[in-house]
Amino acid sequence: MQQIIVALIVLAALARVVWPFIPAHWRRRLTAPLGLRDSAAICHDCARCSDCTVHGMKISSKNSL
C-alpha cells in the first residue's frame, strides 16, 4: 500500500514538472472537461481576450503587457 501511495505522489510531481512543456492545445483539451483554466498558457493578446490574469492580477484590455 505504501508503494502505491509513493508512486501516486511521484506521478503527481512528474505531471506538475512536465505540464508547462506540453503543447498548449493539449493542455486546453485536458483542462476543459474539468472546467479549469490553464495558467501556463498566457496568450498576451489582451485586445482579443478581456479576461486576462497575470500573476493573480486582473489586466484590462486597455493595458499592454
mmCIF file of C-alpha atoms in Angstrom:
data_model
loop_
_atom_site.group_PDB
_atom_site.id
_atom_site.type_symbol
_atom_site.label_atom_id
_atom_site.label_comp_id
_atom_site.label_asym_id
_atom_site.label_seq_id
_atom_site.Cartn_x
_atom_site.Cartn_y
_atom_site.Cartn_z
ATOM 1 C CA MET A 1 0.000 0.000 0.000
ATOM 2 C CA GLN A 2 2.831 2.381 0.846
ATOM 3 C CA GLN A 3 4.415 1.783 -2.570
ATOM 4 C CA ILE A 4 1.170 2.720 -4.324
ATOM 5 C CA ILE A 5 0.934 5.982 -2.374
ATOM 6 C CA VAL A 6 4.563 6.831 -3.153
ATOM 7 C CA ALA A 7 4.009 6.020 -6.829
ATOM 8 C CA LEU A 8 0.976 8.350 -6.940
ATOM 9 C CA ILE A 9 2.955 11.168 -5.311
ATOM 10 C CA VAL A 10 5.819 10.703 -7.774
ATOM 11 C CA LEU A 11 3.401 10.686 -10.734
ATOM 12 C CA ALA A 12 1.739 13.873 -9.487
ATOM 13 C CA ALA A 13 5.134 15.565 -9.107
ATOM 14 C CA LEU A 14 6.165 14.438 -12.577
ATOM 15 C CA ALA A 15 2.934 15.767 -14.084
ATOM 16 C CA ARG A 16 3.483 19.120 -12.331
ATOM 17 C CA VAL A 17 7.012 19.429 -13.738
ATOM 18 C CA VAL A 18 6.112 18.353 -17.282
ATOM 19 C CA TRP A 19 2.864 20.393 -17.561
ATOM 20 C CA PRO A 20 4.405 23.647 -18.947
ATOM 21 C CA PHE A 21 6.212 21.696 -21.672
ATOM 22 C CA ILE A 22 3.048 20.068 -23.028
ATOM 23 C CA PRO A 23 1.710 21.882 -26.142
ATOM 24 C CA ALA A 24 -0.935 24.496 -25.281
ATOM 25 C CA HIS A 25 -3.717 22.871 -27.323
ATOM 26 C CA TRP A 26 -3.191 19.583 -25.434
ATOM 27 C CA ARG A 27 -3.298 21.403 -22.077
ATOM 28 C CA ARG A 28 -6.535 23.157 -23.053
ATOM 29 C CA ARG A 29 -8.042 19.848 -24.165
ATOM 30 C CA LEU A 30 -7.064 18.203 -20.868
ATOM 31 C CA THR A 31 -8.308 21.039 -18.628
ATOM 32 C CA ALA A 32 -11.541 21.894 -20.476
ATOM 33 C CA PRO A 33 -13.607 18.896 -19.244
ATOM 34 C CA LEU A 34 -12.604 19.733 -15.676
ATOM 35 C CA GLY A 35 -13.613 23.389 -16.012
ATOM 36 C CA LEU A 36 -10.080 24.532 -15.208
ATOM 37 C CA ARG A 37 -8.137 27.344 -16.804
ATOM 38 C CA ASP A 38 -4.623 26.659 -17.954
ATOM 39 C CA SER A 39 -2.357 29.058 -16.077
ATOM 40 C CA ALA A 40 0.660 28.037 -18.154
ATOM 41 C CA ALA A 41 -0.928 29.286 -21.373
ATOM 42 C CA ILE A 42 -0.853 33.082 -21.478
ATOM 43 C CA CYS A 43 -1.798 34.467 -24.861
ATOM 44 C CA HIS A 44 -0.503 38.056 -24.359
ATOM 45 C CA ASP A 45 -3.248 39.214 -26.714
ATOM 46 C CA CYS A 46 -5.465 41.168 -24.329
ATOM 47 C CA ALA A 47 -7.189 43.018 -27.162
ATOM 48 C CA ARG A 48 -8.743 39.701 -28.145
ATOM 49 C CA CYS A 49 -9.389 38.381 -24.633
ATOM 50 C CA SER A 50 -10.749 40.741 -21.992
ATOM 51 C CA ASP A 51 -10.294 38.219 -19.179
ATOM 52 C CA CYS A 52 -6.518 38.083 -18.802
ATOM 53 C CA THR A 53 -4.928 37.499 -15.434
ATOM 54 C CA VAL A 54 -1.191 37.611 -14.971
ATOM 55 C CA HIS A 55 0.314 36.539 -11.650
ATOM 56 C CA GLY A 56 -3.088 36.758 -9.997
ATOM 57 C CA MET A 57 -3.700 40.379 -11.063
ATOM 58 C CA LYS A 58 -6.589 41.331 -13.338
ATOM 59 C CA ILE A 59 -5.369 43.028 -16.508
ATOM 60 C CA SER A 60 -7.850 45.089 -18.510
ATOM 61 C CA SER A 61 -7.792 45.005 -22.296
ATOM 62 C CA LYS A 62 -6.599 48.626 -22.412
ATOM 63 C CA ASN A 63 -3.304 47.803 -20.688
ATOM 64 C CA SER A 64 -0.451 46.305 -22.608
ATOM 65 C CA LEU A 65 1.834 43.630 -21.254
#
